[in-house]
Coordinates of C-alpha atoms in Angstrom, one line a residue:
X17 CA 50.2 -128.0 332.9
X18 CA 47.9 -126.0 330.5
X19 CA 47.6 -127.2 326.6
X20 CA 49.7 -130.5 327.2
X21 CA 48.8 -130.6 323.4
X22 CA 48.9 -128.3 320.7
X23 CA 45.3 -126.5 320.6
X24 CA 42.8 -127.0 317.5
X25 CA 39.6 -124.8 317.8
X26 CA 38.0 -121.8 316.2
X27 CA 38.4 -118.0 315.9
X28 CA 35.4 -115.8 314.2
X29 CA 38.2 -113.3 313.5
X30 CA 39.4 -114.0 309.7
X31 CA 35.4 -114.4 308.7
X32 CA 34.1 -111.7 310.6
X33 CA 36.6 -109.4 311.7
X34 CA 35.1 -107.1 314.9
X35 CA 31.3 -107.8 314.0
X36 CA 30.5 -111.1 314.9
X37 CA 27.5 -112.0 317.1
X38 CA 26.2 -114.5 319.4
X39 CA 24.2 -116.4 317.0
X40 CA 27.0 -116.6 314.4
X41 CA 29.3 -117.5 317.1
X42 CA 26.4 -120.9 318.4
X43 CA 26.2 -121.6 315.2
X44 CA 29.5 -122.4 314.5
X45 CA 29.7 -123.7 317.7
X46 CA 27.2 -126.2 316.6
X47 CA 28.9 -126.8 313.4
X48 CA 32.2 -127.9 315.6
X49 CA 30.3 -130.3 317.8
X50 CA 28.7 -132.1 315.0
X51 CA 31.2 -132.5 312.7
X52 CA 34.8 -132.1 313.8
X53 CA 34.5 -132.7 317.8
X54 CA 35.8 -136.0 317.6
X55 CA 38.8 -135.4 316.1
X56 CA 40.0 -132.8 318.7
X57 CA 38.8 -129.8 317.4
X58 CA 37.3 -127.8 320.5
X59 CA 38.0 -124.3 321.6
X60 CA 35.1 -121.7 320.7
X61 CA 37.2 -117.9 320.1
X62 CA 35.4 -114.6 320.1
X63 CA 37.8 -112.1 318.6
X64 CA 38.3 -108.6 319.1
X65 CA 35.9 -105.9 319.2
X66 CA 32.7 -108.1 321.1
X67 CA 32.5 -105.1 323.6
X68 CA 31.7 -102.8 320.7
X69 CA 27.8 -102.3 319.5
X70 CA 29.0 -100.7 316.7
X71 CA 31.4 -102.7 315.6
X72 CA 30.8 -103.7 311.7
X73 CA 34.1 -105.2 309.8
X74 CA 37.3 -106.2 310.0
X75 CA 37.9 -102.0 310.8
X76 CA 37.9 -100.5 314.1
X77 CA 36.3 -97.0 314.7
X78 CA 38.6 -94.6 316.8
X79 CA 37.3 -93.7 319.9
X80 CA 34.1 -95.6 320.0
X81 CA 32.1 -96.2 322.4
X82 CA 32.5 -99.6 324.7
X83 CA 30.2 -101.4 327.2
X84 CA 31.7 -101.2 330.6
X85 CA 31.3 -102.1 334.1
X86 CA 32.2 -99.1 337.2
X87 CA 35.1 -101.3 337.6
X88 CA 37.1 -100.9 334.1
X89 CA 36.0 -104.2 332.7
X90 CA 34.6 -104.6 329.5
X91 CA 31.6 -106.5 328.4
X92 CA 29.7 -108.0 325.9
X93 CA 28.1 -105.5 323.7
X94 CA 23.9 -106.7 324.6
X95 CA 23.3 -105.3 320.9
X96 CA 25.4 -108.6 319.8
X97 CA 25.0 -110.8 322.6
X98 CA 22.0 -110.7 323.7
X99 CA 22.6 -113.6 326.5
X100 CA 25.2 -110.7 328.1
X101 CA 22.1 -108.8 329.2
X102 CA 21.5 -108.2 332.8
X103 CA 25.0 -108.2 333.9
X104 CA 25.7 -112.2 332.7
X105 CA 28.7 -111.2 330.7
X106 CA 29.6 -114.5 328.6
X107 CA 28.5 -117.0 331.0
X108 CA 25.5 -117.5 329.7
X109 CA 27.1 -118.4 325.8
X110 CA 30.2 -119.8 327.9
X111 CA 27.8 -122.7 329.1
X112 CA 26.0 -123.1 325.8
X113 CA 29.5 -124.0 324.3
X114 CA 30.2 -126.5 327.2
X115 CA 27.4 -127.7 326.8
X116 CA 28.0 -129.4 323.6
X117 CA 31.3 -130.6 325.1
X118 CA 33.4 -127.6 323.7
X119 CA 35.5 -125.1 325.2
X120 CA 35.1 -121.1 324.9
X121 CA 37.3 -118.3 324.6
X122 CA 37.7 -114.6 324.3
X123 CA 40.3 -112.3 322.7
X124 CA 41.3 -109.0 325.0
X125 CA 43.2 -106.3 324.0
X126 CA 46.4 -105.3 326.3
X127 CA 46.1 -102.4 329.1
X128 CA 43.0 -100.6 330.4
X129 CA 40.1 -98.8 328.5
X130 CA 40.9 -95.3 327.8
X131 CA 37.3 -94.6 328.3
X132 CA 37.9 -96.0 331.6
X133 CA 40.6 -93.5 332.3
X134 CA 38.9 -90.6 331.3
X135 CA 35.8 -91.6 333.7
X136 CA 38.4 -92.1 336.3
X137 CA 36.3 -95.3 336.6
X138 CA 37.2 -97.3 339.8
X139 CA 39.7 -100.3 340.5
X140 CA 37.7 -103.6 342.1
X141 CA 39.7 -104.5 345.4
X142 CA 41.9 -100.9 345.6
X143 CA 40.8 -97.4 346.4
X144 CA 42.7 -97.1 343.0
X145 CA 41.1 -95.7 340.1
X146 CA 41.7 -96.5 336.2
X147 CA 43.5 -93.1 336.5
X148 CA 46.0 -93.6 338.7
X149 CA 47.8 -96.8 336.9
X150 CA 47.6 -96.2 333.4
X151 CA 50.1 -95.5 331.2
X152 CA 49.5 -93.3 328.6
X153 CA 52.4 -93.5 326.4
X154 CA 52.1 -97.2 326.2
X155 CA 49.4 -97.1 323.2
X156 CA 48.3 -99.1 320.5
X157 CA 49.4 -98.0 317.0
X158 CA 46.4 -99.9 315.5
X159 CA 43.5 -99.7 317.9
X160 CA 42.6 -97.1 319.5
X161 CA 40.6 -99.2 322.8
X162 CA 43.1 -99.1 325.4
X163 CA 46.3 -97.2 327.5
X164 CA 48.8 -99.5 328.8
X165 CA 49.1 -100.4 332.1
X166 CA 52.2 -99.5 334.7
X167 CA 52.6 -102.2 336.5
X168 CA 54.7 -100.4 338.9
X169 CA 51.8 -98.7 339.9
X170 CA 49.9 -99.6 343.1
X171 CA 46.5 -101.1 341.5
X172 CA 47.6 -102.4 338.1
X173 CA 48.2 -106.4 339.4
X174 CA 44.4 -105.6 341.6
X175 CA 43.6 -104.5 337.9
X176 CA 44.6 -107.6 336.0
X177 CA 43.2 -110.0 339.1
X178 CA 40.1 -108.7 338.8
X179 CA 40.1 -109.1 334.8
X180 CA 40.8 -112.8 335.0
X181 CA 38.6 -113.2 338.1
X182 CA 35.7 -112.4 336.0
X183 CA 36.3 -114.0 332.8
X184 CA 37.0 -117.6 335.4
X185 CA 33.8 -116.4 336.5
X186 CA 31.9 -116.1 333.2
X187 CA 33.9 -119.9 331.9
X188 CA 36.8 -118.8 330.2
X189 CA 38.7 -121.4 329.0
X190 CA 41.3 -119.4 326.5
X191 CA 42.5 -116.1 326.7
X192 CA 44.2 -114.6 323.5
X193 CA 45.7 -111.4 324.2
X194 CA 46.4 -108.9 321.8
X195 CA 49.2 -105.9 321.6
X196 CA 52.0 -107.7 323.6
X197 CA 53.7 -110.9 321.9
X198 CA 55.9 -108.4 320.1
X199 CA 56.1 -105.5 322.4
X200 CA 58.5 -106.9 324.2
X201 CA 60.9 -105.5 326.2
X202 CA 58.8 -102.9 326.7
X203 CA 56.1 -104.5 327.7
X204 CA 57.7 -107.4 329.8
X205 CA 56.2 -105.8 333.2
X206 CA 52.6 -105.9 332.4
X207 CA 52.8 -109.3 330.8
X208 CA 53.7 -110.6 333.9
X209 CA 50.9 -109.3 335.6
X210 CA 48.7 -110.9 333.2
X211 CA 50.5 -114.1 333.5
X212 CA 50.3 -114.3 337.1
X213 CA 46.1 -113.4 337.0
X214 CA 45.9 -115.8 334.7
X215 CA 47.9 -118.6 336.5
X216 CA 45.8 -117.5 339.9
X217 CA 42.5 -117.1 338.6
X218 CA 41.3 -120.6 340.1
X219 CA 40.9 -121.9 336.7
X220 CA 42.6 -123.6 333.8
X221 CA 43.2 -120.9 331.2
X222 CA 45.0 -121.4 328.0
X223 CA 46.9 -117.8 327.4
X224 CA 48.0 -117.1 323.7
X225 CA 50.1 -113.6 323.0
X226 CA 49.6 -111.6 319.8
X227 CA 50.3 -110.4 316.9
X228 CA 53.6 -111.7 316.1
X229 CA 56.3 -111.3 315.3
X230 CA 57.2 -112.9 318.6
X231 CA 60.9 -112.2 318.5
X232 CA 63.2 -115.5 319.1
X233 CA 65.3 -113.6 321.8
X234 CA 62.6 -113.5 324.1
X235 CA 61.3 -117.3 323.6
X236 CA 62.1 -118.2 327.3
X237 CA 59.7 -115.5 328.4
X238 CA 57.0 -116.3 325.9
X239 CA 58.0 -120.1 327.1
X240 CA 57.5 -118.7 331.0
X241 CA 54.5 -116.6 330.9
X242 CA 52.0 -118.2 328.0
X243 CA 51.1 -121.3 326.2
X244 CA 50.7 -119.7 322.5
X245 CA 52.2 -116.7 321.2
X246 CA 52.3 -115.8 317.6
X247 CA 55.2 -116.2 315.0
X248 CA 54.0 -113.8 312.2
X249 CA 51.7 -110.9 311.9
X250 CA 47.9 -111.7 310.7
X251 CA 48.4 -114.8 308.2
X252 CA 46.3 -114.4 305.2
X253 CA 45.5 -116.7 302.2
X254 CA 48.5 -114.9 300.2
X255 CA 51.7 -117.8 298.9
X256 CA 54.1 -115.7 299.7
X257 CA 52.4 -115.5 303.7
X258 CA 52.7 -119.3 303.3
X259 CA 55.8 -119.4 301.6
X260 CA 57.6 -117.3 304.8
X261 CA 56.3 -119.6 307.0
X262 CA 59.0 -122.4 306.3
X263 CA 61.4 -119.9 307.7
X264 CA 59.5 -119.4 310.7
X265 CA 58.8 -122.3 311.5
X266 CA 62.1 -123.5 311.4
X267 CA 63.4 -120.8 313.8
X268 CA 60.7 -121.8 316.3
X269 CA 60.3 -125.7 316.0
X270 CA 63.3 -126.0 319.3
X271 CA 60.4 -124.1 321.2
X272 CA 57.4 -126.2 320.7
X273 CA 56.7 -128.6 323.1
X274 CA 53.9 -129.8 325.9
X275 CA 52.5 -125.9 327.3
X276 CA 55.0 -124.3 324.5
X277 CA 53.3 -123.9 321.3
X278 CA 54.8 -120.9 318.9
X279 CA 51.9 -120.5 316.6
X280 CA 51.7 -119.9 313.0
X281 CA 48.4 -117.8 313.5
X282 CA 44.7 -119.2 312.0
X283 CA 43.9 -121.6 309.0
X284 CA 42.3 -119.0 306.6
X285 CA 40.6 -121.9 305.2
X286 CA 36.8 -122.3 303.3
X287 CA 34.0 -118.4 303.6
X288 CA 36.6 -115.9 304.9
X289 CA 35.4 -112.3 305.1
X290 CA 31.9 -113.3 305.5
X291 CA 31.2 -109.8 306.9
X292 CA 31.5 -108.0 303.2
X293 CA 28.5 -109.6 302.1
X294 CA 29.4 -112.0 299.5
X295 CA 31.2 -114.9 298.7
X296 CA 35.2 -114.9 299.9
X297 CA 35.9 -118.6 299.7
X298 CA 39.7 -118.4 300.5
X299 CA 42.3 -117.9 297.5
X300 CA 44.2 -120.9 298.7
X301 CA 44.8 -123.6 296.1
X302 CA 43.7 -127.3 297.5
X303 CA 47.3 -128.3 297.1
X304 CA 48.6 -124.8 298.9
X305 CA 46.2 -126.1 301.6
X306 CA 47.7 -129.3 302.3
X307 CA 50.8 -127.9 302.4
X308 CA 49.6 -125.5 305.1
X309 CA 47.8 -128.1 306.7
X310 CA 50.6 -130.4 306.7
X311 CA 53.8 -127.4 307.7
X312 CA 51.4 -126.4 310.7
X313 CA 50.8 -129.9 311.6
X314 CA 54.7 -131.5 311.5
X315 CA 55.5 -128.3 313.2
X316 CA 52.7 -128.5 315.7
X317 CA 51.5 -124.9 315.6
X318 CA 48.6 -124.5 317.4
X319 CA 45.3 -124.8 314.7
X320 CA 42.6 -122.3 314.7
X321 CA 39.8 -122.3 311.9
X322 CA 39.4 -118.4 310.4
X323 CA 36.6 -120.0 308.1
X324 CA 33.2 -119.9 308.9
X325 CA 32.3 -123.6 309.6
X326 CA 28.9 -123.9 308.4
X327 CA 29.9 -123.0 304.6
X328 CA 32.7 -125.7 304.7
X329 CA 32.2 -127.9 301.5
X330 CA 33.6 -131.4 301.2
X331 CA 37.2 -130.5 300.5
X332 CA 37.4 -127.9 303.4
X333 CA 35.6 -130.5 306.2
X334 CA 38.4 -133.9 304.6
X335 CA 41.0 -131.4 304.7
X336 CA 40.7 -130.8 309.1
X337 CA 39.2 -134.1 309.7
X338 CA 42.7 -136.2 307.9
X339 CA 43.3 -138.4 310.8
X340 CA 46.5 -139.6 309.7
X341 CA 47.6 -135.4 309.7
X342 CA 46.2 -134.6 313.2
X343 CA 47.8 -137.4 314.4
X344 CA 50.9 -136.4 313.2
X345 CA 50.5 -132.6 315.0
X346 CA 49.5 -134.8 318.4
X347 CA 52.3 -136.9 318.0
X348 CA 55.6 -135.3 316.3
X349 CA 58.8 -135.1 318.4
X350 CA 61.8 -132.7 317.1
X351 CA 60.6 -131.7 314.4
X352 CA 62.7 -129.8 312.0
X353 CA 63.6 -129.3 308.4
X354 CA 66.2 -131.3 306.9
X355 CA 67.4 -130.0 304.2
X356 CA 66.1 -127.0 301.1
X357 CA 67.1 -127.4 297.9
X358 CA 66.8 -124.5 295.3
X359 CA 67.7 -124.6 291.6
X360 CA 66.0 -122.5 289.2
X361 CA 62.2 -122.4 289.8
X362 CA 62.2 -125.5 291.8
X363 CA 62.3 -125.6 295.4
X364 CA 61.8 -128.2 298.0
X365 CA 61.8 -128.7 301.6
X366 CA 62.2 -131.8 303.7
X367 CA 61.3 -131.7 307.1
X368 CA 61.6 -134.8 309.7
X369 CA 60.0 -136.0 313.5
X370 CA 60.2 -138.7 315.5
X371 CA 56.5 -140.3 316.4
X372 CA 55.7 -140.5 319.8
X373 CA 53.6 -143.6 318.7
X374 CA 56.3 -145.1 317.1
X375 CA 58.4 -144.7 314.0
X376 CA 59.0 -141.2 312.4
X377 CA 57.1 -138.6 309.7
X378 CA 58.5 -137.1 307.2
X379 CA 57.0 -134.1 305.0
X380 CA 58.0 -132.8 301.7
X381 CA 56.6 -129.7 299.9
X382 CA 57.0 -128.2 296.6
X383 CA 57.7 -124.6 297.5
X384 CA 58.7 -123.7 293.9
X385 CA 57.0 -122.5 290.7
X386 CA 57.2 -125.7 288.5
X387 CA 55.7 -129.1 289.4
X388 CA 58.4 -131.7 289.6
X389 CA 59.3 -135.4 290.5
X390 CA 62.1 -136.0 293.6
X391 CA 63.8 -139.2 295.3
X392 CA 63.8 -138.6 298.7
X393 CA 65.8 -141.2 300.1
X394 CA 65.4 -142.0 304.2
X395 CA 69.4 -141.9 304.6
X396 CA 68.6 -137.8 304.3
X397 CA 66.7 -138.5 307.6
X398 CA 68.9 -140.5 309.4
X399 CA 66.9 -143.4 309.0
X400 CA 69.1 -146.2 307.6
X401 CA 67.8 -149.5 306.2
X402 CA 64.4 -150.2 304.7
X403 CA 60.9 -149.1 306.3
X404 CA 57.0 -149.1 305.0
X405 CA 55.9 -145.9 304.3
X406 CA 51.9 -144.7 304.1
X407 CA 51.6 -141.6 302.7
X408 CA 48.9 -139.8 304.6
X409 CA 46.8 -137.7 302.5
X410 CA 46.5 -140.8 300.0
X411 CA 46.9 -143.5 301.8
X412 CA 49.4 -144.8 299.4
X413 CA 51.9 -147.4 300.8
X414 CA 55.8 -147.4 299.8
X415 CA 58.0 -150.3 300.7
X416 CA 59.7 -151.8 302.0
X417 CA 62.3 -149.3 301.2
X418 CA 64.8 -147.6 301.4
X419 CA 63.6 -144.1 299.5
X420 CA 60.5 -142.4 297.8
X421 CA 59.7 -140.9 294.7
X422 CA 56.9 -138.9 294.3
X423 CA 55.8 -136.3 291.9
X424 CA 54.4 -133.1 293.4
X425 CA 52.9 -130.0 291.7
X426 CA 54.1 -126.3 292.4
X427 CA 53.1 -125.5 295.7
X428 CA 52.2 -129.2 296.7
X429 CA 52.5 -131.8 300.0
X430 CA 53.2 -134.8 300.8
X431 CA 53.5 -136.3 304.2
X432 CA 54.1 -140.1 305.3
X433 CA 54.1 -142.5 308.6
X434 CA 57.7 -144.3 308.6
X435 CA 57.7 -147.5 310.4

């Protein structure tokens, strides 16, 4: 089984949009293996747009020009990644990222170039051509890269074999594929294809479906076909992005589980939107941090980094190296809310798992506008008697008893081990 446990890694995406290059991507690279490695940190993700040489921003340009092989396949732009040259592809920056003990990805974008289909270009392993098993009306209403693919055409699964066969090829370890978690049933067919290329590729790929909204109805094919697939849209450092997310997650926690991981998208956390030039330290709060931090972890979303790494200050490198909080996004079992209480402009949420270690979590956030103090007490959680509780961004120890109190300001977390 692929992604037994919920991934952690890095995506250049939320800091660099489309332009990032191969010695932004090392140096972050570097950054992971140094500093957050060893607490399970370890996938590597190249977003969109690394086949463009003119890509420059979180913006794409319509109809641009994209490095290609004769068989359809995109590659590294050489402009950006300069290791690509010669054919190499990203094997070369692949192995540089194993090297340091880390694992590498790529994002693709759904379907076949359309610059392939206007070359006719050729179909590896079929006398088919790019052509012949596109679908035209299956476009992308925000990028302008690819046709979809029919994959009731003779050449479309030769299509998506060959795709996968070179990325296994170049070291892929995690696929994130964009323009299909939502696109569903429409879709459905081509997803498949994918699935299977990825599943017969002859190595261990972790496959993650975007943008989101997945939609809940189709959760046993999401469940089927991928490891990841995305709950919401692009998450940004906005409250009220955050704020939704306690209603995602709680349509999607019966879903996660070992190879099932709905995921809350990236951690849009420390330099974001490095590629403007100037300093975009995220908007977050520290407290509206923990509480993401804390929401993603209970809920075991998959975690993915947006910031660039080497800018982290102190807060930003504590905040994803909190033991006691990864080992609560290893470990929860069933997790779920418990109960939401609303009066006025307070608001808080209760959520509960069991500890595959032993004993149980419990989280509690502030999701209103005024700070506030609350008992909590463990009967709410099914948890009768008295237990020691060690709240884990603190440290602080409770007990034994049989309830907490704790004062929490607007937007705020707290989280504790219950034994």
């Amino acid at each position: 089984m692929t992604a037994k446990t919920s991934p952690m890694g890095w995506n250049s995406w939320d800091c660099w949009g489309a332009a990032v290059t191969e010695d932004i991507v090392r140096q972050n690279a570097d950054y992971m293996a140094k500093h957050l490695k060893e607490f399970g940190w370890e996938y590597v993700v190249v977003d969109i747009q690394w086949y463009e040489p003119a890509a420059d921003s979180h913006s794409y340009h319509p109809f641009t020009d994209l490095d290609m092989d004769e068989y359809s396949r995109l590659y590294p732009a050489v402009n950006r990644f300069p290791s690509a040259a010669g054919g190499k592809g990203f094997a070369p920056l692949a192995e540089y990222v194993h090297s340091l003990g880390l694992k590498f990805g790529i994002h693709i974008m759904r379907g076949i170039p359309r610059q392939a289909v206007h070359r006719n270009a050729k179909i590896l392993g079929t006398d088919r051509t790019a052509r012949q098993i596109a679908d035209p009306s299956s476009i992308c209403m925000w990028n302008s890269d690819m046709y979809g693919v029919d994959p009731k055409k003779p050449g479309a699964k030769e299509y998506y074999d060959s795709l996968m066969a070179l990325y296994a090829s170049w070291g892929v370890d995690f696929i994130k594929c964009d323009d299909i978690a939502r696109e569903m049933p429409r879709c459905e067919g081509e997803l498949r294809l994918l699935s299977e290329a990825v599943r017969n590729c002859g190595r261990e790929i972790v496959l993650s479906l975007s943008p989101g909204p997945a939609l809940p109805e189709r959760a046993e094919l999401y469940k089927e076909t991928a490891e990841m697939w995305r709950i919401t849209d692009d998450f940004w450092d906005d409250w009220r992005l955050l704020y939704d997310m306690f209603s995602r997650a709680q349509t999607w926690c019966i879903h996660s589980g070992a190879g099932n991981w709905p995921d809350a998208d990236m951690l849009p956390v420390g330099p974001i939107r490095q590629v403007y030039g100037r300093e975009n330290r995220t908007r977050f709060t520290e407290d509206e941090q923990r509480t993401m931090m804390t929401l993603w972890s209970v809920f075991r979303s998959p975690l993915m980094i947006g910031g660039d790494m080497p800018g982290f200050d102190d807060f930003t490198l504590a905040l994803l190296t909190n033991r006691n909080i990864l080992d609560m996004h290893k470990n929860a079992r069933g997790a779920h809310p418990v109960w939401r209480r609303k009066r006025g402009d307070a608001e808080w949420i209760l959520w509960t798992a069991e500890n595959a270690a032993g004993g149980h979590y419990l989280a509690l956030f502030n999701a209103g506008e005024e700070d506030g103090e609350i008992t909590v007490s463990l009967s709410d959680a099914e948890l009768d008697g008295t237990y020691t509780l060690r709240e884990m961004w603190t440290g602080a120890l409770t007990g034994p008893a049989d309830s907490v109190t704790v004062f929490l300001p607007k937007h705020a977390a707290a989280a504790w081990t219950v034994e």
